[in-house]
Coordinates of C-alpha atoms and ligand atoms in Angstrom, one line a residue:
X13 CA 100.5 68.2 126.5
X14 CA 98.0 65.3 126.4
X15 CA 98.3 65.6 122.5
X16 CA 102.1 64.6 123.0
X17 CA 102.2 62.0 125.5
X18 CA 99.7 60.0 123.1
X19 CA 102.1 60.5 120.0
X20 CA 104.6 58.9 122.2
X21 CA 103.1 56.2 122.9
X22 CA 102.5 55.3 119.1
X23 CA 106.0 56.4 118.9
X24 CA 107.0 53.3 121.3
X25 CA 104.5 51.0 119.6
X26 CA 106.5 51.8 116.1
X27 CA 109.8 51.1 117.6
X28 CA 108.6 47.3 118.2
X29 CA 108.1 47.1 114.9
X30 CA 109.1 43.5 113.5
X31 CA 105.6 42.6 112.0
X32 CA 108.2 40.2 109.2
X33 CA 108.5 36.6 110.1
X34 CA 109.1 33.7 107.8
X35 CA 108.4 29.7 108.2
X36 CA 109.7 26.9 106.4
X37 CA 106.1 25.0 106.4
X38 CA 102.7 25.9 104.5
X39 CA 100.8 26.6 107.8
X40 CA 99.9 30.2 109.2
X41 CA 99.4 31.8 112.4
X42 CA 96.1 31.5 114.0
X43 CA 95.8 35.2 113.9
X44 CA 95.6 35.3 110.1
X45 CA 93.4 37.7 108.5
X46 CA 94.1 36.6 105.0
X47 CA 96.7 34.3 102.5
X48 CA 98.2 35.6 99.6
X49 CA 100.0 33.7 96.7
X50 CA 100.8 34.4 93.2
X51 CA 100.5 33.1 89.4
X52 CA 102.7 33.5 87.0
X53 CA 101.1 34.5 83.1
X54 CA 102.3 30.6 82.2
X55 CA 100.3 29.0 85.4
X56 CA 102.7 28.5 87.3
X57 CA 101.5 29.1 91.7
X58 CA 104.1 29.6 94.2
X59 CA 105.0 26.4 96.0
X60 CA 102.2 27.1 98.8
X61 CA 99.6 26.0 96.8
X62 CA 101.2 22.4 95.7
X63 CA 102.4 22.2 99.5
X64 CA 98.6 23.0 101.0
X65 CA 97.2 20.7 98.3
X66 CA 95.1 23.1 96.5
X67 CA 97.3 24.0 93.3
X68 CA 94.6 21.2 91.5
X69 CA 92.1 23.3 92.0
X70 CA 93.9 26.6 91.2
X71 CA 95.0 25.5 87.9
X72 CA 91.1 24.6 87.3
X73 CA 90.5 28.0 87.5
X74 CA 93.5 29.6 85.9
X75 CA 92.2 27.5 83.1
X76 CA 88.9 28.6 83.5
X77 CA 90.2 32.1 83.3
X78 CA 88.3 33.0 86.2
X79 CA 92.1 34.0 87.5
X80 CA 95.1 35.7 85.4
X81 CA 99.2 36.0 86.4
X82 CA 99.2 39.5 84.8
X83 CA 101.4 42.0 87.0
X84 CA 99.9 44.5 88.6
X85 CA 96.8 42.3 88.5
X86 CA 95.3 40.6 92.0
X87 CA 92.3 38.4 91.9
X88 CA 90.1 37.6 95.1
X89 CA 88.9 34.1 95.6
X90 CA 86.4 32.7 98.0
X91 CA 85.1 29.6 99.2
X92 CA 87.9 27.5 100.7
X93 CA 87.3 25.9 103.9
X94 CA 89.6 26.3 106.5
X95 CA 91.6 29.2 105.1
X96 CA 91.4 32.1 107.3
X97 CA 88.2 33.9 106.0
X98 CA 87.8 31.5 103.3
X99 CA 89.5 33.1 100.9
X100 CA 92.9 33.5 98.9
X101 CA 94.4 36.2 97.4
X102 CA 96.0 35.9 94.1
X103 CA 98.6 38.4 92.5
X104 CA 100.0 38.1 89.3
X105 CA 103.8 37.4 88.8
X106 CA 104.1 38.2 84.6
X107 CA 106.6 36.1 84.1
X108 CA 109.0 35.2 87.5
X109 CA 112.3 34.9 85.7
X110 CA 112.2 38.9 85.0
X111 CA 110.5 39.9 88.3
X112 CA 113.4 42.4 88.9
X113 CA 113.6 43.6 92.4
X114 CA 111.3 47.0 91.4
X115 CA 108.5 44.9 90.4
X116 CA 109.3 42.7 93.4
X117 CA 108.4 45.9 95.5
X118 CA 105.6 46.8 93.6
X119 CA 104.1 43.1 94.1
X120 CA 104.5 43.5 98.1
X121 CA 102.6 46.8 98.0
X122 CA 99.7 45.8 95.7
X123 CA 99.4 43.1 98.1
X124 CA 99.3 45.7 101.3
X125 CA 97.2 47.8 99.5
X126 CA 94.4 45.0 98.6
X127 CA 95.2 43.6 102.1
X128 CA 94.0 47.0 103.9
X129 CA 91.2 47.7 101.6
X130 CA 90.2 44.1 102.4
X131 CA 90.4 45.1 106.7
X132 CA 92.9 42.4 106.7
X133 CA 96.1 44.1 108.5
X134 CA 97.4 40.5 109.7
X135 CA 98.7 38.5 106.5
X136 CA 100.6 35.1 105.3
X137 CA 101.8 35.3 102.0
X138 CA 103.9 33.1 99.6
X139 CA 104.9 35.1 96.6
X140 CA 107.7 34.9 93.5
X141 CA 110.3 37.9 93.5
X142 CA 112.6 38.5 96.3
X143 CA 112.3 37.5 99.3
X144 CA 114.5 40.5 101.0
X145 CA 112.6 43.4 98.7
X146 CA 109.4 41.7 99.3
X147 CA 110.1 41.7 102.8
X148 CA 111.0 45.4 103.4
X149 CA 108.0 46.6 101.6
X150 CA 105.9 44.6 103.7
X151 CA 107.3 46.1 107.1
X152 CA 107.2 50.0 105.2
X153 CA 103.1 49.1 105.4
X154 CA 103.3 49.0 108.9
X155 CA 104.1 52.6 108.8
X156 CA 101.6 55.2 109.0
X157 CA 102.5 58.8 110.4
X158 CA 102.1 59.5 114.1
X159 CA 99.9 63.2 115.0
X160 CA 96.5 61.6 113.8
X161 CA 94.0 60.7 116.9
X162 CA 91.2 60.3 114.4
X163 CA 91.0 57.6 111.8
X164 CA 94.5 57.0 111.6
X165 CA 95.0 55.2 108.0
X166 CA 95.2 51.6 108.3
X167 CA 98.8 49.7 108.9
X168 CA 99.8 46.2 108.5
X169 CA 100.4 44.8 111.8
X170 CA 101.8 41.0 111.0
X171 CA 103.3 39.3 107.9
X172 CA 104.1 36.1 107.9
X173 CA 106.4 34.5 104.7
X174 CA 105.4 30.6 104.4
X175 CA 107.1 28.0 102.6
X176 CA 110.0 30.4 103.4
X177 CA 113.7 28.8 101.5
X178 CA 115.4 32.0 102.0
X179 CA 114.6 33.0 105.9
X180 CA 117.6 35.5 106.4
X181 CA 116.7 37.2 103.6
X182 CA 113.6 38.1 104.7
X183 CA 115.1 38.7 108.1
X184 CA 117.3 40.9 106.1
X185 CA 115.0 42.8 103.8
X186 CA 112.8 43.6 107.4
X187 CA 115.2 44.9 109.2
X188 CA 115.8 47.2 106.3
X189 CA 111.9 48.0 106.2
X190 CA 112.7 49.0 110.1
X191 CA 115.6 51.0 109.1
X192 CA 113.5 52.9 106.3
X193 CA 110.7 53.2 108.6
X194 CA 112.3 54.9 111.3
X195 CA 113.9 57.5 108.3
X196 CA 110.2 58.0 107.7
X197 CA 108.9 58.6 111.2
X198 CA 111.7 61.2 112.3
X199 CA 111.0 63.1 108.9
X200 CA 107.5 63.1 109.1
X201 CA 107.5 64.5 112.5
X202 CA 106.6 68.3 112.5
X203 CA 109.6 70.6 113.2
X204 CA 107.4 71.7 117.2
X205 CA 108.2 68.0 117.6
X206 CA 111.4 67.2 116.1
X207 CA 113.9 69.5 117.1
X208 CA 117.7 68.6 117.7
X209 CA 117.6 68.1 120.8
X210 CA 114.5 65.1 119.9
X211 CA 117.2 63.6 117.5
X212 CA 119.9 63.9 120.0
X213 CA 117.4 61.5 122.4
X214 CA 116.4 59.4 119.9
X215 CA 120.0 58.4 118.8
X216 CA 120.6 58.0 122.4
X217 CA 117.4 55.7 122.8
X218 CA 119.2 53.7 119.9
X219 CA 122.4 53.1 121.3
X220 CA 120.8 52.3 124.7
X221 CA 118.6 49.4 122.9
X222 CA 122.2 47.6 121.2
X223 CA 125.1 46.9 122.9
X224 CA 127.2 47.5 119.5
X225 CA 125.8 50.8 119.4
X226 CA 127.7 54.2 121.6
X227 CA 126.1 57.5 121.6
X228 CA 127.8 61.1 122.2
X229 CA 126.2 64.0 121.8
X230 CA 128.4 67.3 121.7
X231 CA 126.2 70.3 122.5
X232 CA 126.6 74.2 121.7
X233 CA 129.8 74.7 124.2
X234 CA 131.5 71.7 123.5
X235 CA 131.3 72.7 119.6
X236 CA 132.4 76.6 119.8
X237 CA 135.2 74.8 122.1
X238 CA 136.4 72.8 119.0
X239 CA 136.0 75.7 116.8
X240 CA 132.4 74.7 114.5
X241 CA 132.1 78.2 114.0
X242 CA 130.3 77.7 110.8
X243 CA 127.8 75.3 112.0
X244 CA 127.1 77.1 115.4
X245 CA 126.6 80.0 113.0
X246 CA 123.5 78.8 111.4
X247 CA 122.2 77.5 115.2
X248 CA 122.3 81.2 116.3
X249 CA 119.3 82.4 115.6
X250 CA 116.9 80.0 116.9
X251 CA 115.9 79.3 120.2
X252 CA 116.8 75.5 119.9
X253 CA 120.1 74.4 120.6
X254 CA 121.9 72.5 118.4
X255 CA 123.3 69.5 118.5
X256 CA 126.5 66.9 116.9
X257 CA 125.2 63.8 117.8
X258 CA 127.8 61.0 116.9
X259 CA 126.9 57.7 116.7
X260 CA 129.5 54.6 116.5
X261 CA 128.4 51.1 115.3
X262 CA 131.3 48.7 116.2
X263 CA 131.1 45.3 115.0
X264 CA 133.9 45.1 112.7
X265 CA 137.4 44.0 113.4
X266 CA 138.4 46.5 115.9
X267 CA 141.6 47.5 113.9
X268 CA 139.0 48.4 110.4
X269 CA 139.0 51.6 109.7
X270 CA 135.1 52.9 109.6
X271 CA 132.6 54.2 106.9
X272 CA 131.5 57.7 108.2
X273 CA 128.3 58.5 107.2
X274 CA 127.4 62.7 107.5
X275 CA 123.7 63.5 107.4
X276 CA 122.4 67.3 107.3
X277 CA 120.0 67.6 110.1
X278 CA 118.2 70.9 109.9
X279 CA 115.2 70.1 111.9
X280 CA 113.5 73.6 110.2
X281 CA 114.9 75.4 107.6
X282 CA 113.4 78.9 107.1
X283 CA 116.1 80.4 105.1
X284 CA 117.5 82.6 107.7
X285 CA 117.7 86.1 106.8
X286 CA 117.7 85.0 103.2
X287 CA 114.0 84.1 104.3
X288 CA 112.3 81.5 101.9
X289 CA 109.0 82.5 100.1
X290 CA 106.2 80.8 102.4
X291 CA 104.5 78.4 99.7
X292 CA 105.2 74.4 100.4
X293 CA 107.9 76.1 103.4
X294 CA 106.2 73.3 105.8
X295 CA 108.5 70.6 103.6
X296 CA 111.8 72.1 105.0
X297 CA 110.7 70.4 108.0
X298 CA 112.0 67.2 105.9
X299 CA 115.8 69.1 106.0
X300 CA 116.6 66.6 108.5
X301 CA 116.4 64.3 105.7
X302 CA 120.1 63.5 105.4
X303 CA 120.2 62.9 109.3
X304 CA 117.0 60.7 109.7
X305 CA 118.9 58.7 107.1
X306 CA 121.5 58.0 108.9
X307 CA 119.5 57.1 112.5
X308 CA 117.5 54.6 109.8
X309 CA 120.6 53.3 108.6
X310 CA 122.0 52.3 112.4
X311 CA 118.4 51.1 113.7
X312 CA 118.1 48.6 110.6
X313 CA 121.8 47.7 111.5
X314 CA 120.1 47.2 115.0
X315 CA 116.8 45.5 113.9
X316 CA 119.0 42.6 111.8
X317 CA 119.1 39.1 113.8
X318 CA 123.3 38.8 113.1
X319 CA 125.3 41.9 113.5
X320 CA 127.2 43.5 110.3
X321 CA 130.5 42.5 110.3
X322 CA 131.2 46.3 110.0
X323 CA 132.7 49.7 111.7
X324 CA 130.6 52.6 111.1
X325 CA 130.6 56.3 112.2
X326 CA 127.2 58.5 111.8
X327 CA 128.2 62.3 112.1
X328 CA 124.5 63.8 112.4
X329 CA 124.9 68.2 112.7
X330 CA 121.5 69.4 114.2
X331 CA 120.2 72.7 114.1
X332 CA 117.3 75.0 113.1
X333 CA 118.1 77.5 110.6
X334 CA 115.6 81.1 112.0
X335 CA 115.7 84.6 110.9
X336 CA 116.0 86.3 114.5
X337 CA 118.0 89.4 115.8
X338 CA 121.0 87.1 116.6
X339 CA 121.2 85.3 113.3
X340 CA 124.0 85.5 111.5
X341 CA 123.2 88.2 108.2
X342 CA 124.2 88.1 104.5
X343 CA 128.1 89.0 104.3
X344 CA 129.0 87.6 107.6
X345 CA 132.1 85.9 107.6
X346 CA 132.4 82.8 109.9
X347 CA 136.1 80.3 111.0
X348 CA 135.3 76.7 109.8
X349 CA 136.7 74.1 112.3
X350 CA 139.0 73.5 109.3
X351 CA 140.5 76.5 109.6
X352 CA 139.1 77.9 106.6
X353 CA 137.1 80.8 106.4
X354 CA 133.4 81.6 104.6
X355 CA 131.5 84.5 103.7
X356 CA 128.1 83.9 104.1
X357 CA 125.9 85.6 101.2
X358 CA 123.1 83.7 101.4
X359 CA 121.8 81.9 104.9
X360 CA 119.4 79.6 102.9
X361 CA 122.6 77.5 102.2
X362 CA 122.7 76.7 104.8
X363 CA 123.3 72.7 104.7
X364 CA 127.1 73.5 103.1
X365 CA 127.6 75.4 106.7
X366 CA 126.8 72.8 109.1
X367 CA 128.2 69.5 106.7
X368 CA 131.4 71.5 105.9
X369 CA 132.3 71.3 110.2
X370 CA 131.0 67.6 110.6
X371 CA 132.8 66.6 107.8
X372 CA 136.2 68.2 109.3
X373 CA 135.2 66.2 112.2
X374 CA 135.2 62.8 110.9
X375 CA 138.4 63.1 109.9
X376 CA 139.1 62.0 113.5
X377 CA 138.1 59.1 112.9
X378 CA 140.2 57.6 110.6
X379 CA 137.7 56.9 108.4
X380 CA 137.9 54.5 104.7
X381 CA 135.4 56.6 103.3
X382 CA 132.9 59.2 104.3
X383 CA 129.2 59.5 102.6
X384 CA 127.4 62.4 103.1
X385 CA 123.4 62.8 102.7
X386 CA 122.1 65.8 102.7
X387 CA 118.4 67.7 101.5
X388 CA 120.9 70.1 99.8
X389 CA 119.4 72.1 97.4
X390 CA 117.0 72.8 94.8
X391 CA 119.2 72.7 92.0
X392 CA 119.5 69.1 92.3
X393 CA 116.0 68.5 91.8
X394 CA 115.5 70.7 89.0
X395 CA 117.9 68.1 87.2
X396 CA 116.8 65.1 88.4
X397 CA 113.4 65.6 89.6
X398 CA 112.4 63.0 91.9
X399 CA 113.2 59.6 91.1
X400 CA 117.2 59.5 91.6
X401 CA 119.7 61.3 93.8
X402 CA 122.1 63.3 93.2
X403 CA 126.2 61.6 93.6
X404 CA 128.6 63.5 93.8
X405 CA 132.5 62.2 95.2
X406 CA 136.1 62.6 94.5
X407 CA 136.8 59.1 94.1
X408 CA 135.2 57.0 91.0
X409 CA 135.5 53.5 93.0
X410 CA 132.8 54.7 95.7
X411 CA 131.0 56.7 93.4
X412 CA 130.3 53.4 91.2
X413 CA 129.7 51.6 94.4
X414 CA 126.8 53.8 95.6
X415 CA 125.5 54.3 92.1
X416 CA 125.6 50.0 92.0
X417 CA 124.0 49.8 95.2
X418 CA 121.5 52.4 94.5
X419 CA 120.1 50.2 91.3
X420 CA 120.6 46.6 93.3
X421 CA 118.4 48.4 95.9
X422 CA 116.0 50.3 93.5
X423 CA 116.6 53.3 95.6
X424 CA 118.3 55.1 92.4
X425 CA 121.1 57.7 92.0
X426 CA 122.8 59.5 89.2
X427 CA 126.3 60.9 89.3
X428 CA 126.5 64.8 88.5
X429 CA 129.8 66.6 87.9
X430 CA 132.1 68.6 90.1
X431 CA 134.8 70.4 87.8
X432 CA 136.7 72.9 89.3
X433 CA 134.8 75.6 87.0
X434 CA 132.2 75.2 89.1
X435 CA 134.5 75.7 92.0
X436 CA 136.5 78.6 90.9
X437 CA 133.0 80.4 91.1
X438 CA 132.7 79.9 95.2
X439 CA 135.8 82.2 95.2
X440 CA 135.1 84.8 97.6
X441 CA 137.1 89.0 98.0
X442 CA 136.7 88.7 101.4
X443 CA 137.4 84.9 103.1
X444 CA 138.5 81.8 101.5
X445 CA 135.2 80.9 99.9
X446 CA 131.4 82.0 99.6
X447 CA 128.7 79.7 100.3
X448 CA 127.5 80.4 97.0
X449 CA 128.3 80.4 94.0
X450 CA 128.6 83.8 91.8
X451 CA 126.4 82.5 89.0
X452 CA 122.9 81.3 89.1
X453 CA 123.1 78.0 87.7
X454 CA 124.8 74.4 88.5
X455 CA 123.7 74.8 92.3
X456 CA 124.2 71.2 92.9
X457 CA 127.7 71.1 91.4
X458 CA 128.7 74.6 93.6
X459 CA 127.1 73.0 96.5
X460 CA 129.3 69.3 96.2
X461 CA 132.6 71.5 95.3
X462 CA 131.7 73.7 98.5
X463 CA 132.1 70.1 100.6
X464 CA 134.5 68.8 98.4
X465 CA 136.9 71.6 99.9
X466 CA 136.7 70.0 103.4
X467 CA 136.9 66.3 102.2
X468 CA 140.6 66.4 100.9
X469 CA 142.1 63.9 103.2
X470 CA 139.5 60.6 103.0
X471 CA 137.6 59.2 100.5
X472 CA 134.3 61.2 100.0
X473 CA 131.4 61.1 98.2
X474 CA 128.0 63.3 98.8
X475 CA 124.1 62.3 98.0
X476 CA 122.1 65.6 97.5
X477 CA 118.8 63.5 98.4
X478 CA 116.7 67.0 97.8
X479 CA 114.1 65.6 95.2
X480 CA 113.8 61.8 96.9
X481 CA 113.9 62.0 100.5
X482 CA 109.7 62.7 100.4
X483 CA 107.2 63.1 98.2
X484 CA 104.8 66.1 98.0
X485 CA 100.7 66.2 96.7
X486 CA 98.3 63.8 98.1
X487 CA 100.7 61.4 100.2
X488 CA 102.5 63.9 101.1
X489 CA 105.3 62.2 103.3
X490 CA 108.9 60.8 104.0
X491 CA 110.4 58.3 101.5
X492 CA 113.1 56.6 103.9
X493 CA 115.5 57.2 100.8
X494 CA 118.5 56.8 100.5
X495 CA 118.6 54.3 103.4
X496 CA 118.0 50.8 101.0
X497 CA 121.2 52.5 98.6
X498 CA 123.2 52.8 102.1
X499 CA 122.4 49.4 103.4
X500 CA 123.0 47.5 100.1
X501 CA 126.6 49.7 100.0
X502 CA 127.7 48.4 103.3
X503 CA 126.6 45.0 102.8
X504 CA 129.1 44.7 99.8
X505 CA 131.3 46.2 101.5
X506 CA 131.0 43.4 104.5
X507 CA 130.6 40.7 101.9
X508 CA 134.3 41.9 99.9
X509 CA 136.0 42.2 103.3
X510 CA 134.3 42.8 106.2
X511 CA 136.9 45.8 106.9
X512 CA 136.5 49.4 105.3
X513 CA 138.1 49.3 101.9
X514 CA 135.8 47.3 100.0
X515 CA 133.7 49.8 98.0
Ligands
LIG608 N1 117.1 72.8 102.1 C1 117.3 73.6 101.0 C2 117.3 72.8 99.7 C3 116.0 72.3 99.2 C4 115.1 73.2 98.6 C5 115.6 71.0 99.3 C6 113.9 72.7 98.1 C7 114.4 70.6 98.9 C8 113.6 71.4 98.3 C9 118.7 74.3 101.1 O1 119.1 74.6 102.4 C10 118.6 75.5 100.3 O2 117.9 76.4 100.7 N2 119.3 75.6 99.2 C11 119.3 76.7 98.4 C12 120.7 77.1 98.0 C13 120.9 78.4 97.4 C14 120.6 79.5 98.3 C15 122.3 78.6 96.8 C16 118.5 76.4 97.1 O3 118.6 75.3 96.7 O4 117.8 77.2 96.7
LIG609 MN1 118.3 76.5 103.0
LIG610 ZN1 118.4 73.5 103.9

């Protein structure tokens, strides 16, 4: 008990969050712990050092060599009076023409990374790259997982920009780090912890905090009411009750048609009956993934300074999927709120049940297009591994748009097929369709043409975010993915119109 109410309070401490600011002049906060600039491989220093009068000095000892503008590279250099510590830290640009926005990200973090080994957890910097990139990977360093009471790891706790001539941007790129962060913090949070009803209060919390934000959450009656027998089949055998929480973001013109966004939250995923082997099974407490994604996406909407010109639904299905006496078994056949029914011969796919309802739900809304993100399967990582989602969609124009956003946002995706011989092989003897498919391979393609079967009245496109959404080995933990991709996507889509046909 006393374990939780501490992790509760760090959880209200991370929810302030906003450690970004940026300032026109060369001067820092009293508070500073350390300054970092950088160099480019030709000599040239980012405008702080002209504007603080030391770049005469600087050059002295770029040509001295004692200091080199190789990427990657960060030099430590002491003895100047008056600079917090003494000291300045120098990272190497290459060259800043081609510092593309990856190696604008990587900059930010070597700089985090020497900061913290350096104790310094309160920094000014004044780098090349982009501002908004640079920015977001600052505020991901103020992350750290909650659950530790002993030697948590280190966090930055303030980062200042100086010399700032692109302040929204890094207002911009910080609320996204918020957004991310939040992703992180909900997947890294055990399954004991994060149940559906948690999500359901956190969403809540959310649209509490921002008066452009509403909050419903439709609970286990309300849903077998509607008919979501197929998602309140995969609740059944746990003790936790399920939950749709909706979320609405309204600050669009009110007569826009809005961007759904669908994220798979199964807070556990055991397998069901189809039980999983037990090796790495604590990870499918990250098959909430698709749903953390989405809270990220609507708390960096709420971190920004000037709302997103913008209407946006978040459909989030919650449940834990258990083996129990009252789960449903192999062979079951369940109603869809489409009408449609499934055969269930395998309970571990068990994403497919839940999106297929949601996604018959936002139909309600009218929606331009609908994006769903989901943990979906294994399959998608065995062909991409994990450095790019999965996209899948029946329309090319969205499609393109997430894949363009995805490579603007270095938060990469690649677009996998959905013929229909991949769906001729979910045809089922004894319902409409089988949750999987009748051969062994192409399991992402079957698992997209499964959805795509709900999704034939709206615009629809589906990232299987299985291989990016964490990382496994040593730092183990939640990537925040595909939130940047998301919130790149719907600024194009507010910069082309502010309405929802923009993709
Ligand atoms: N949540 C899993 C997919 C998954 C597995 C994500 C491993 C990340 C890592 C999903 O519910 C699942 O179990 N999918 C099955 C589908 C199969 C039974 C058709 C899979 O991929 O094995
Ligand atoms: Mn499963
Ligand atoms: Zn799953």
């Amino acid at each position: 008990m006393r374990f939780f109410e501490k992790v509760d309070r760090m959880i209200e401490q991370t929810k302030k969050d906003g450690i970004v600011s940026a300032r026109e002049d060369q001067q820092c906060d009293a508070s500073t712990d350390l300054i970092a600039i950088s160099v480019s491989e030709a000599g040239q220093w980012s405008v702080w050092a002209e504007r603080a009068g030391l770049v005469t000095q600087l050059q002295g000892l770029f040509a001295a060599g004692h200091v080199r503008g190789v990427r990657g590279k960060s030099t430590l250099l002491y003895g100047f009076d008056g600079l917090p510590g003494q000291r300045l830290l120098v990272l190497g640009a290459g060259d800043p023409d081609t510092l593309s926005v990856r190696e604008s990200g990587a900059l930010a973090r070597t700089l985090a990374e020497q900061a913290l080994e350096l104790g310094a957890s309160r920094i000014a910097c004044c780098l090349h790259g982009d501002p908004a990139t640079l920015a977001r990977h600052l505020q991901m360093a103020a992350y750290t997982p909650e659950g530790k009471t002993q030697n948590p790891a280190p966090t930055l706790l303030q980062a200042e920009f100086l010399c700032c001539d692109a302040p929204a941007a890094v207002a911009q790129g910080a609320a996204a780090g918020v957004g991310v962060n939040t992703t992180r913090r909900l997947a890294d949070l055990p399954a004991n912890r994060c149940t559906p009803r948690y999500l359901a209060e956190q969403a809540q919390a959310l649209a509490d905090s921002h008066p452009l934000i509403r909050c419903e959450v439709l609970d286990r009656e309300a849903m077998a009411q509607l008919g979501m027998h197929s998602l309140l089949s995969v609740a059944q055998g746990s003790a936790e009750p399920p939950a749709l929480i909706v979320l609405q973001y309204r600050a669009g013109a009110p007569d826009s048609a809005p961007t759904a966004i669908v994220g798979k939250g199964v807070t556990f995923d055991t397998g069901g009956i189809s039980i999983k082997p037990s090796a790495a099974m604590d990870e499918m407490k990250y098959d909430m993934g698709g749903a953390a994604a989405g809270l990220g996406v609507v708390a960096a909407l709420a971190a920004r300074a000037q709302p997103l010109p913008i209407n946006l639904v978040v459909v989030l299905p919650c449940v834990e999927n258990m083996p129990s006496s009252t789960a449903t078994r192999p062979g079951d056949v369940v109603t869809s709120l489409s009408g449609l029914t499934i055969e269930v011969l395998n309970t571990d796919a068990e994403g497919r049940l839940i999106l297929c309802d949601a996604l018959t739900y936002c139909a309600r809304f009218q929606p331009a297009q609908v994006i769903d993100l989901a943990t979906l399967t294994g399959a998608c990582v065995g062909a991409l591994g994990h450095h790019r989602s999965g996209v899948f969609g029946n329309d090319d124009d969205l499609v393109n748009a997430l894949l363009a956003a995805g490579d603007a946002s270095d938060d990469r995706a690649w677009r996998l097929p959905m013929d229909d011989d991949y769906d001729q092989e979910l045809d089922s003897r004894f319902a409409d369709i089988a949750n999987i498919a009748s051969v062994r391979w192409g399991g992402a393609s079957h698992a997209a043409c499964f959805l795509s079967r709900f999704c034939k009245d709206y615009r629809w496109a589906h990232l299987d975010i299985a291989g990016t959404a964490w990382q496994g080995g040593k730092n183990k933990g939640a990537s925040g993915r595909p939130v940047p991709l998301l919130l790149h996507y719907l600024d194009q889509l507010a910069a082309n119109h502010g309405a929802g046909d923009a993709s």
